[in-house]
Amino acid sequence: MSGIRTTSRISIHARLYKPIIWPPPRSLPSGPGTKIDTEGTELLEIADRHEIDLATEQGMVTWERSQSKSTIDLTFLSGSLFNRLILIERADSVQHDSDHWPIQTQLDIDTPTKEPPKRRNWAATDIKLLTETLERDISVPNLTPDNASKSHIELATVVFTSAIRHAIDKTVPWARPSEWSNPYFTLECKEAVRTCRRLRRIHSDTHNPWIWRAYLRARNKKKRLVSKSLRLGHRCRVQQATEKGPLGLWRLAKWARTRKGAYESGVTLILISIDRRTAETVEAKTALLSESFFPAIPEADLADIDDAMYLEQLPFPEISRHEIESVVRSTAPDKAPGKDGIPNSFWHKIVSIPVVLETLYQIYNACI
């Protein structure tokens, strides 16, 4: 028996292998040879105490094996949900390998859905269109020592970043991530799954024993093929992780922890502060960790530097274009981006474009 319970709503899906009587009678039958199932009686008492009603229609076949049929899987709803019931029926179109038929239950309720954060598919960037867009939109600023004031540098930076963002909007598509996506689930695996589902649907309509045998062969082939592909994919990921050293192993461990949103499911432990305050929600945990690891910085005493004598400023040599390109390319491509959300791998692609490199050269040297 599995259930979901909130303050006033209860939905229970039960699988019973012993008969019960519904609605519960005022007095249970008795007499010679009558055996009362204590668990069934307890279920009736619980349902009556919590005002739970049976939503499964009488006579609906939920279990079938050979020539035997029965109603085993039952759905119970609380009063607040029972009034919102739209339909409950057997989902014959759903592909499955069990002798229990899936039951489709539709309720008229609004549940908040969490939209995954939008992110760019940086690997699918159109390099040719990106280069053409940047060369057309970026104008190299002329920042000489005479006009390189703070406002001019700020304006040139804003214009440059705006052109970069406009080029990203035109050349980098949005990603459509899925927790079920697997690069090692090949087209051959997908075709095997489609064949298996097609044979299952045909057998559900015809009950032909030859179709059933063909379905069993296709199902066994599908299982072997999918298991082999996923096993080879796991071995390949482990090999790549070990070749990259500790960094690769750390990424593999992080993927295993967060691939299904483990942190979003609230599996982190409750935090307790030094003064015994508890933090259970994500916001409270964030505030407590911020308070612990980033305490308020005490105000510095600047009285000893009021009469300080500073030496003449040392001259800085000009930053060359080669140095700018080398530093940009030396950054790790897959590190977390900053506030602009642009990863270093994107800068690796555009830093060699003449207008981009010349603009960076003008801005960096104007800041010296």
mmCIF file of C-alpha atoms in Angstrom:
data_model
loop_
_atom_site.group_PDB
_atom_site.id
_atom_site.type_symbol
_atom_site.label_atom_id
_atom_site.label_comp_id
_atom_site.label_asym_id
_atom_site.label_seq_id
_atom_site.Cartn_x
_atom_site.Cartn_y
_atom_site.Cartn_z
ATOM 1 C CA MET A 1 0.000 0.000 0.000
ATOM 2 C CA SER A 2 1.383 3.394 -0.975
ATOM 3 C CA GLY A 3 -0.164 6.741 -0.154
ATOM 4 C CA ILE A 4 0.280 10.507 -0.379
ATOM 5 C CA ARG A 5 -1.196 12.554 2.441
ATOM 6 C CA THR A 6 -1.434 16.296 3.005
ATOM 7 C CA THR A 7 -3.460 18.301 5.493
ATOM 8 C CA SER A 8 -6.874 17.395 4.048
ATOM 9 C CA ARG A 9 -6.214 15.245 0.982
ATOM 10 C CA ILE A 10 -5.452 11.529 0.889
ATOM 11 C CA SER A 11 -4.794 9.344 -2.155
ATOM 12 C CA ILE A 12 -4.093 5.648 -1.558
ATOM 13 C CA HIS A 13 -3.309 2.934 -4.081
ATOM 14 C CA ALA A 14 -3.651 -0.494 -2.461
ATOM 15 C CA ARG A 15 -2.997 -3.974 -3.809
ATOM 16 C CA LEU A 16 -5.126 -6.532 -1.951
ATOM 17 C CA TYR A 17 -4.916 -10.279 -2.369
ATOM 18 C CA LYS A 18 -7.793 -11.062 0.041
ATOM 19 C CA PRO A 19 -11.449 -10.153 -0.546
ATOM 20 C CA ILE A 20 -13.091 -7.307 1.345
ATOM 21 C CA ILE A 21 -16.631 -5.934 1.346
ATOM 22 C CA TRP A 22 -17.240 -2.322 0.236
ATOM 23 C CA PRO A 23 -19.075 -0.290 1.425
ATOM 24 C CA PRO A 24 -18.433 -1.756 4.882
ATOM 25 C CA PRO A 25 -21.629 -3.351 6.225
ATOM 26 C CA ARG A 26 -23.034 -2.549 9.634
ATOM 27 C CA SER A 27 -22.313 -6.100 10.769
ATOM 28 C CA LEU A 28 -19.913 -8.582 9.214
ATOM 29 C CA PRO A 29 -21.293 -12.007 8.202
ATOM 30 C CA SER A 30 -20.864 -14.792 10.694
ATOM 31 C CA GLY A 31 -21.682 -18.456 10.964
ATOM 32 C CA PRO A 32 -20.116 -21.898 10.615
ATOM 33 C CA GLY A 33 -17.127 -21.850 8.257
ATOM 34 C CA THR A 34 -17.039 -18.054 7.989
ATOM 35 C CA LYS A 35 -13.471 -16.699 8.201
ATOM 36 C CA ILE A 36 -12.977 -12.994 8.782
ATOM 37 C CA ASP A 37 -9.778 -11.431 7.461
ATOM 38 C CA THR A 38 -8.431 -9.247 10.270
ATOM 39 C CA GLU A 39 -6.310 -7.107 7.923
ATOM 40 C CA GLY A 40 -9.274 -6.459 5.664
ATOM 41 C CA THR A 41 -11.405 -5.523 8.664
ATOM 42 C CA GLU A 42 -8.688 -3.161 9.857
ATOM 43 C CA LEU A 43 -8.560 -1.518 6.424
ATOM 44 C CA LEU A 44 -12.321 -0.971 6.480
ATOM 45 C CA GLU A 45 -12.111 0.591 9.926
ATOM 46 C CA ILE A 46 -9.287 2.915 8.874
ATOM 47 C CA ALA A 47 -11.180 4.002 5.757
ATOM 48 C CA ASP A 48 -14.365 4.604 7.745
ATOM 49 C CA ARG A 49 -12.510 6.559 10.436
ATOM 50 C CA HIS A 50 -10.784 8.872 7.954
ATOM 51 C CA GLU A 51 -13.824 9.162 5.607
ATOM 52 C CA ILE A 52 -12.044 7.547 2.673
ATOM 53 C CA ASP A 53 -14.109 6.292 -0.290
ATOM 54 C CA LEU A 54 -13.315 3.648 -2.880
ATOM 55 C CA ALA A 55 -12.853 5.167 -6.347
ATOM 56 C CA THR A 56 -12.299 1.938 -8.306
ATOM 57 C CA GLU A 57 -15.446 0.928 -10.182
ATOM 58 C CA GLN A 58 -16.979 -2.407 -9.310
ATOM 59 C CA GLY A 59 -16.027 -5.143 -11.739
ATOM 60 C CA MET A 60 -12.945 -3.384 -13.178
ATOM 61 C CA VAL A 61 -10.371 -6.068 -14.027
ATOM 62 C CA THR A 62 -6.979 -4.983 -12.706
ATOM 63 C CA TRP A 63 -5.203 -8.365 -12.724
ATOM 64 C CA GLU A 64 -5.179 -10.971 -15.476
ATOM 65 C CA ARG A 65 -3.200 -14.173 -15.887
ATOM 66 C CA SER A 66 -4.122 -16.817 -18.453
ATOM 67 C CA GLN A 67 -7.882 -17.276 -18.001
ATOM 68 C CA SER A 68 -7.986 -15.848 -14.465
ATOM 69 C CA LYS A 69 -9.170 -12.299 -13.831
ATOM 70 C CA SER A 70 -9.718 -10.316 -10.642
ATOM 71 C CA THR A 71 -9.935 -6.852 -9.100
ATOM 72 C CA ILE A 72 -6.844 -6.577 -6.897
ATOM 73 C CA ASP A 73 -5.578 -3.003 -7.306
ATOM 74 C CA LEU A 74 -7.864 -0.504 -5.567
ATOM 75 C CA THR A 75 -7.793 3.289 -5.395
ATOM 76 C CA PHE A 76 -9.095 5.160 -2.339
ATOM 77 C CA LEU A 77 -9.670 8.920 -2.168
ATOM 78 C CA SER A 78 -10.527 11.291 0.636
ATOM 79 C CA GLY A 79 -13.698 13.331 0.451
ATOM 80 C CA SER A 80 -11.961 16.491 -0.786
ATOM 81 C CA LEU A 81 -10.341 14.578 -3.653
ATOM 82 C CA PHE A 82 -13.316 12.351 -4.444
ATOM 83 C CA ASN A 83 -15.336 15.420 -5.459
ATOM 84 C CA ARG A 84 -12.543 16.356 -7.883
ATOM 85 C CA LEU A 85 -12.347 12.937 -9.561
ATOM 86 C CA ILE A 86 -12.617 13.238 -13.356
ATOM 87 C CA LEU A 87 -12.062 9.643 -14.419
ATOM 88 C CA ILE A 88 -10.537 6.385 -13.278
ATOM 89 C CA GLU A 89 -9.988 3.695 -15.870
ATOM 90 C CA ARG A 90 -7.655 0.929 -16.912
ATOM 91 C CA ALA A 91 -4.803 2.269 -19.057
ATOM 92 C CA ASP A 92 -4.615 -0.458 -21.692
ATOM 93 C CA SER A 93 -2.414 1.689 -23.952
ATOM 94 C CA VAL A 94 0.458 1.825 -21.434
ATOM 95 C CA GLN A 95 3.223 -0.670 -22.220
ATOM 96 C CA HIS A 96 4.151 -2.862 -19.246
ATOM 97 C CA ASP A 97 5.439 -6.346 -18.443
ATOM 98 C CA SER A 98 3.259 -7.097 -15.412
ATOM 99 C CA ASP A 99 0.075 -9.108 -15.063
ATOM 100 C CA HIS A 100 -1.379 -6.137 -13.158
ATOM 101 C CA TRP A 101 -2.978 -3.609 -15.487
ATOM 102 C CA PRO A 102 -2.009 0.048 -14.883
ATOM 103 C CA ILE A 103 -4.804 2.258 -13.550
ATOM 104 C CA GLN A 104 -5.148 5.836 -14.777
ATOM 105 C CA THR A 105 -6.602 8.307 -12.270
ATOM 106 C CA GLN A 106 -7.296 11.907 -13.266
ATOM 107 C CA LEU A 107 -8.111 14.574 -10.668
ATOM 108 C CA ASP A 108 -9.119 18.208 -11.105
ATOM 109 C CA ILE A 109 -6.376 19.774 -8.978
ATOM 110 C CA ASP A 110 -3.670 22.348 -9.636
ATOM 111 C CA THR A 111 -0.199 21.358 -8.486
ATOM 112 C CA PRO A 112 2.766 23.735 -8.735
ATOM 113 C CA THR A 113 5.281 22.582 -11.317
ATOM 114 C CA LYS A 114 8.919 23.495 -11.004
ATOM 115 C CA GLU A 115 10.368 24.833 -14.209
ATOM 116 C CA PRO A 116 14.002 23.815 -14.701
ATOM 117 C CA PRO A 117 16.391 26.752 -15.063
ATOM 118 C CA LYS A 118 17.009 27.720 -18.669
ATOM 119 C CA ARG A 119 20.560 27.297 -19.903
ATOM 120 C CA ARG A 120 22.336 27.604 -23.207
ATOM 121 C CA ASN A 121 23.601 24.716 -25.297
ATOM 122 C CA TRP A 122 27.057 26.201 -25.729
ATOM 123 C CA ALA A 123 28.330 23.150 -27.624
ATOM 124 C CA ALA A 124 25.826 23.852 -30.436
ATOM 125 C CA THR A 125 27.079 27.401 -31.109
ATOM 126 C CA ASP A 126 26.999 28.451 -34.763
ATOM 127 C CA ILE A 127 30.607 29.645 -35.065
ATOM 128 C CA LYS A 128 30.239 31.088 -38.570
ATOM 129 C CA LEU A 129 27.158 33.149 -37.714
ATOM 130 C CA LEU A 130 28.751 34.161 -34.404
ATOM 131 C CA THR A 131 31.832 35.542 -36.148
ATOM 132 C CA GLU A 132 29.745 37.447 -38.694
ATOM 133 C CA THR A 133 27.517 38.929 -35.980
ATOM 134 C CA LEU A 134 30.412 40.089 -33.793
ATOM 135 C CA GLU A 135 32.307 41.624 -36.712
ATOM 136 C CA ARG A 136 29.178 43.558 -37.696
ATOM 137 C CA ASP A 137 28.051 44.720 -34.235
ATOM 138 C CA ILE A 138 31.327 45.460 -32.416
ATOM 139 C CA SER A 139 33.075 48.759 -33.019
ATOM 140 C CA VAL A 140 36.564 48.981 -31.512
ATOM 141 C CA PRO A 141 36.782 51.928 -29.051
ATOM 142 C CA ASN A 142 39.631 54.406 -29.262
ATOM 143 C CA LEU A 143 40.730 54.686 -25.626
ATOM 144 C CA THR A 144 43.878 56.804 -25.527
ATOM 145 C CA PRO A 145 45.474 58.170 -22.329
ATOM 146 C CA ASP A 146 43.887 61.530 -23.109
ATOM 147 C CA ASN A 147 40.248 60.336 -23.237
ATOM 148 C CA ALA A 148 40.398 57.118 -21.162
ATOM 149 C CA SER A 149 38.341 58.387 -18.273
ATOM 150 C CA LYS A 150 36.377 56.116 -15.978
ATOM 151 C CA SER A 151 33.081 56.943 -17.682
ATOM 152 C CA HIS A 152 34.512 56.252 -21.160
ATOM 153 C CA ILE A 153 35.915 52.887 -20.045
ATOM 154 C CA GLU A 154 32.591 51.974 -18.435
ATOM 155 C CA LEU A 155 30.661 52.951 -21.567
ATOM 156 C CA ALA A 156 32.986 50.951 -23.839
ATOM 157 C CA THR A 157 32.615 47.901 -21.579
ATOM 158 C CA VAL A 158 28.809 48.128 -21.569
ATOM 159 C CA VAL A 159 28.664 48.438 -25.372
ATOM 160 C CA PHE A 160 31.042 45.492 -25.779
ATOM 161 C CA THR A 161 29.123 43.187 -23.414
ATOM 162 C CA SER A 162 25.808 44.165 -25.028
ATOM 163 C CA ALA A 163 27.158 43.128 -28.427
ATOM 164 C CA ILE A 164 28.349 39.817 -26.956
ATOM 165 C CA ARG A 165 24.925 39.110 -25.451
ATOM 166 C CA HIS A 166 23.160 39.995 -28.693
ATOM 167 C CA ALA A 167 25.415 37.582 -30.574
ATOM 168 C CA ILE A 168 24.707 34.839 -28.011
ATOM 169 C CA ASP A 169 20.944 35.294 -28.451
ATOM 170 C CA LYS A 170 21.301 34.815 -32.212
ATOM 171 C CA THR A 171 23.836 31.983 -32.380
ATOM 172 C CA VAL A 172 23.536 29.863 -29.198
ATOM 173 C CA PRO A 173 20.313 27.819 -28.843
ATOM 174 C CA TRP A 174 18.619 26.991 -25.573
ATOM 175 C CA ALA A 175 19.250 23.526 -24.168
ATOM 176 C CA ARG A 176 16.455 21.076 -23.407
ATOM 177 C CA PRO A 177 17.943 18.967 -20.603
ATOM 178 C CA SER A 178 16.383 15.743 -19.376
ATOM 179 C CA GLU A 179 17.382 13.580 -16.435
ATOM 180 C CA TRP A 180 16.635 10.504 -18.561
ATOM 181 C CA SER A 181 18.904 11.435 -21.457
ATOM 182 C CA ASN A 182 21.837 9.081 -21.941
ATOM 183 C CA PRO A 183 24.302 9.410 -24.829
ATOM 184 C CA TYR A 184 24.921 5.652 -24.732
ATOM 185 C CA PHE A 185 21.246 4.824 -25.310
ATOM 186 C CA THR A 186 21.779 4.318 -29.043
ATOM 187 C CA LEU A 187 19.345 4.328 -31.956
ATOM 188 C CA GLU A 188 19.490 0.531 -31.930
ATOM 189 C CA CYS A 189 18.229 0.565 -28.332
ATOM 190 C CA LYS A 190 15.399 2.943 -29.251
ATOM 191 C CA GLU A 191 14.368 0.733 -32.167
ATOM 192 C CA ALA A 192 14.336 -2.339 -29.910
ATOM 193 C CA VAL A 193 12.094 -0.512 -27.417
ATOM 194 C CA ARG A 194 9.688 0.565 -30.180
ATOM 195 C CA THR A 195 9.481 -2.992 -31.537
ATOM 196 C CA CYS A 196 8.779 -4.385 -28.084
ATOM 197 C CA ARG A 197 6.013 -1.848 -27.438
ATOM 198 C CA ARG A 198 4.428 -2.496 -30.846
ATOM 199 C CA LEU A 199 4.255 -6.259 -30.256
ATOM 200 C CA ARG A 200 2.828 -5.669 -26.794
ATOM 201 C CA ARG A 201 0.031 -3.505 -28.210
ATOM 202 C CA ILE A 202 -0.765 -6.076 -30.904
ATOM 203 C CA HIS A 203 -0.993 -8.860 -28.329
ATOM 204 C CA SER A 204 -3.238 -6.744 -26.099
ATOM 205 C CA ASP A 205 -5.661 -6.361 -29.013
ATOM 206 C CA THR A 206 -5.518 -9.896 -30.460
ATOM 207 C CA HIS A 207 -4.320 -12.202 -27.618
ATOM 208 C CA ASN A 208 -2.527 -14.231 -30.293
ATOM 209 C CA PRO A 209 -0.111 -16.731 -28.647
ATOM 210 C CA TRP A 210 2.340 -16.440 -31.557
ATOM 211 C CA ILE A 211 2.454 -12.684 -31.124
ATOM 212 C CA TRP A 212 3.104 -13.252 -27.410
ATOM 213 C CA ARG A 213 6.089 -15.469 -28.214
ATOM 214 C CA ALA A 214 7.436 -12.860 -30.613
ATOM 215 C CA TYR A 215 6.965 -10.228 -27.914
ATOM 216 C CA LEU A 216 8.909 -12.320 -25.375
ATOM 217 C CA ARG A 217 11.802 -12.718 -27.821
ATOM 218 C CA ALA A 218 11.809 -8.977 -28.574
ATOM 219 C CA ARG A 219 11.631 -8.130 -24.862
ATOM 220 C CA ASN A 220 14.584 -10.376 -23.989
ATOM 221 C CA LYS A 221 16.593 -8.935 -26.878
ATOM 222 C CA LYS A 222 15.759 -5.405 -25.734
ATOM 223 C CA LYS A 223 16.888 -6.131 -22.179
ATOM 224 C CA ARG A 224 20.203 -7.603 -23.325
ATOM 225 C CA LEU A 225 20.863 -4.756 -25.756
ATOM 226 C CA VAL A 226 20.016 -1.949 -23.313
ATOM 227 C CA SER A 227 22.007 -3.557 -20.487
ATOM 228 C CA LYS A 228 25.031 -3.969 -22.742
ATOM 229 C CA SER A 229 24.878 -0.365 -23.997
ATOM 230 C CA LEU A 230 24.497 1.123 -20.520
ATOM 231 C CA ARG A 231 27.252 -1.105 -19.147
ATOM 232 C CA LEU A 232 29.660 -0.012 -21.891
ATOM 233 C CA GLY A 233 28.682 3.621 -21.278
ATOM 234 C CA HIS A 234 29.406 3.334 -17.564
ATOM 235 C CA ARG A 235 32.790 1.755 -18.243
ATOM 236 C CA CYS A 236 33.608 4.529 -20.708
ATOM 237 C CA ARG A 237 32.718 7.238 -18.163
ATOM 238 C CA VAL A 238 34.829 5.562 -15.482
ATOM 239 C CA GLN A 239 37.768 5.299 -17.898
ATOM 240 C CA GLN A 240 37.489 8.964 -18.852
ATOM 241 C CA ALA A 241 37.263 9.959 -15.186
ATOM 242 C CA THR A 242 40.363 7.985 -14.207
ATOM 243 C CA GLU A 243 42.344 9.417 -17.127
ATOM 244 C CA LYS A 244 41.560 12.966 -15.953
ATOM 245 C CA GLY A 245 42.780 12.263 -12.419
ATOM 246 C CA PRO A 246 41.124 13.587 -9.243
ATOM 247 C CA LEU A 247 39.170 16.239 -11.167
ATOM 248 C CA GLY A 248 37.463 13.609 -13.303
ATOM 249 C CA LEU A 249 36.560 11.457 -10.305
ATOM 250 C CA TRP A 250 35.106 14.491 -8.545
ATOM 251 C CA ARG A 251 32.896 15.262 -11.546
ATOM 252 C CA LEU A 252 31.723 11.649 -11.738
ATOM 253 C CA ALA A 253 30.809 11.668 -8.045
ATOM 254 C CA LYS A 254 28.978 14.977 -8.440
ATOM 255 C CA TRP A 255 27.002 13.598 -11.400
ATOM 256 C CA ALA A 256 25.996 10.530 -9.367
ATOM 257 C CA ARG A 257 24.749 12.709 -6.504
ATOM 258 C CA THR A 258 22.827 15.302 -8.499
ATOM 259 C CA ARG A 259 21.628 13.478 -11.645
ATOM 260 C CA LYS A 260 18.039 13.251 -10.334
ATOM 261 C CA GLY A 261 17.932 16.464 -8.353
ATOM 262 C CA ALA A 262 18.924 14.911 -5.027
ATOM 263 C CA TYR A 263 19.622 18.286 -3.467
ATOM 264 C CA GLU A 264 16.305 19.653 -4.751
ATOM 265 C CA SER A 265 14.500 16.758 -3.031
ATOM 266 C CA GLY A 266 15.626 17.951 0.397
ATOM 267 C CA VAL A 267 17.930 15.078 1.359
ATOM 268 C CA THR A 268 20.424 17.338 3.129
ATOM 269 C CA LEU A 269 20.469 17.028 6.892
ATOM 270 C CA ILE A 270 19.003 19.594 9.265
ATOM 271 C CA LEU A 271 21.669 22.117 10.262
ATOM 272 C CA ILE A 272 22.147 23.237 13.874
ATOM 273 C CA SER A 273 24.024 26.430 14.764
ATOM 274 C CA ILE A 274 26.290 26.976 17.755
ATOM 275 C CA ASP A 275 23.450 28.606 19.691
ATOM 276 C CA ARG A 276 21.225 25.541 18.938
ATOM 277 C CA ARG A 277 19.161 27.179 16.202
ATOM 278 C CA THR A 278 17.892 24.706 13.579
ATOM 279 C CA ALA A 279 17.660 25.254 9.827
ATOM 280 C CA GLU A 280 15.324 22.965 7.866
ATOM 281 C CA THR A 281 14.401 24.871 4.703
ATOM 282 C CA VAL A 282 16.777 25.688 1.870
ATOM 283 C CA GLU A 283 16.602 29.411 2.665
ATOM 284 C CA ALA A 284 17.336 28.851 6.361
ATOM 285 C CA LYS A 285 20.264 26.542 5.578
ATOM 286 C CA THR A 286 21.690 29.079 3.131
ATOM 287 C CA ALA A 287 21.446 31.863 5.704
ATOM 288 C CA LEU A 288 23.046 29.716 8.421
ATOM 289 C CA LEU A 289 25.936 28.600 6.193
ATOM 290 C CA SER A 290 26.496 32.184 5.053
ATOM 291 C CA GLU A 291 26.552 33.339 8.663
ATOM 292 C CA SER A 292 29.027 30.601 9.652
ATOM 293 C CA PHE A 293 31.478 30.783 6.745
ATOM 294 C CA PHE A 294 31.165 34.486 5.891
ATOM 295 C CA PRO A 295 30.824 36.384 9.188
ATOM 296 C CA ALA A 296 30.561 40.163 9.281
ATOM 297 C CA ILE A 297 33.943 41.801 8.688
ATOM 298 C CA PRO A 298 34.965 44.054 11.592
ATOM 299 C CA GLU A 299 35.523 47.708 10.791
ATOM 300 C CA ALA A 300 39.190 48.487 10.213
ATOM 301 C CA ASP A 301 41.032 51.188 12.146
ATOM 302 C CA LEU A 302 42.416 53.643 9.574
ATOM 303 C CA ALA A 303 43.842 56.172 12.031
ATOM 304 C CA ASP A 304 47.448 55.108 11.365
ATOM 305 C CA ILE A 305 47.348 55.914 7.611
ATOM 306 C CA ASP A 306 46.081 59.490 7.679
ATOM 307 C CA ASP A 307 49.588 60.965 7.455
ATOM 308 C CA ALA A 308 51.118 58.214 5.324
ATOM 309 C CA MET A 309 53.561 59.180 2.548
ATOM 310 C CA TYR A 310 53.150 57.237 -0.691
ATOM 311 C CA LEU A 311 55.912 56.676 -3.203
ATOM 312 C CA GLU A 312 55.583 57.589 -6.844
ATOM 313 C CA GLN A 313 53.423 55.169 -8.823
ATOM 314 C CA LEU A 314 55.438 52.603 -10.747
ATOM 315 C CA PRO A 315 54.886 52.556 -14.513
ATOM 316 C CA PHE A 316 53.128 49.497 -15.921
ATOM 317 C CA PRO A 317 54.112 48.054 -19.292
ATOM 318 C CA GLU A 318 51.461 47.759 -21.947
ATOM 319 C CA ILE A 319 49.490 44.496 -22.045
ATOM 320 C CA SER A 320 50.061 42.845 -25.399
ATOM 321 C CA ARG A 321 47.385 41.158 -27.496
ATOM 322 C CA HIS A 322 49.246 37.869 -27.264
ATOM 323 C CA GLU A 323 49.115 38.005 -23.457
ATOM 324 C CA ILE A 324 45.376 38.658 -23.458
ATOM 325 C CA GLU A 325 44.660 35.710 -25.752
ATOM 326 C CA SER A 326 46.969 33.395 -23.785
ATOM 327 C CA VAL A 327 45.356 34.253 -20.450
ATOM 328 C CA VAL A 328 41.833 33.793 -21.807
ATOM 329 C CA ARG A 329 42.686 30.404 -23.316
ATOM 330 C CA SER A 330 44.438 29.245 -20.139
ATOM 331 C CA THR A 331 41.196 29.356 -18.132
ATOM 332 C CA ALA A 332 39.318 26.096 -17.479
ATOM 333 C CA PRO A 333 36.563 25.835 -20.118
ATOM 334 C CA ASP A 334 33.911 24.150 -17.967
ATOM 335 C CA LYS A 335 34.189 26.203 -14.800
ATOM 336 C CA ALA A 336 31.048 27.792 -13.388
ATOM 337 C CA PRO A 337 30.369 31.125 -15.149
ATOM 338 C CA GLY A 338 30.060 34.417 -13.337
ATOM 339 C CA LYS A 339 27.069 36.727 -13.099
ATOM 340 C CA ASP A 340 26.896 37.105 -16.873
ATOM 341 C CA GLY A 341 26.358 33.338 -17.262
ATOM 342 C CA ILE A 342 28.931 33.071 -20.080
ATOM 343 C CA PRO A 343 31.344 30.133 -19.623
ATOM 344 C CA ASN A 344 35.033 30.342 -20.427
ATOM 345 C CA SER A 345 34.608 27.913 -23.326
ATOM 346 C CA PHE A 346 32.638 30.599 -25.194
ATOM 347 C CA TRP A 347 35.446 33.129 -24.712
ATOM 348 C CA HIS A 348 37.882 30.541 -26.069
ATOM 349 C CA LYS A 349 35.880 30.553 -29.304
ATOM 350 C CA ILE A 350 35.683 34.331 -29.791
ATOM 351 C CA VAL A 351 38.951 35.666 -28.365
ATOM 352 C CA SER A 352 40.777 35.067 -31.646
ATOM 353 C CA ILE A 353 38.276 37.196 -33.608
ATOM 354 C CA PRO A 354 40.175 40.435 -34.443
ATOM 355 C CA VAL A 355 37.469 42.896 -33.314
ATOM 356 C CA VAL A 356 37.019 41.070 -29.985
ATOM 357 C CA LEU A 357 40.743 40.886 -29.271
ATOM 358 C CA GLU A 358 41.290 44.530 -30.226
ATOM 359 C CA THR A 359 38.411 45.693 -27.996
ATOM 360 C CA LEU A 360 39.803 43.767 -25.024
ATOM 361 C CA TYR A 361 43.229 45.231 -25.758
ATOM 362 C CA GLN A 362 41.879 48.798 -25.677
ATOM 363 C CA ILE A 363 39.840 48.288 -22.479
ATOM 364 C CA TYR A 364 42.558 46.462 -20.518
ATOM 365 C CA ASN A 365 45.285 48.974 -21.315
ATOM 366 C CA ALA A 366 42.969 51.898 -20.544
ATOM 367 C CA CYS A 367 42.490 50.479 -17.029
ATOM 368 C CA ILE A 368 46.223 50.538 -16.200
#
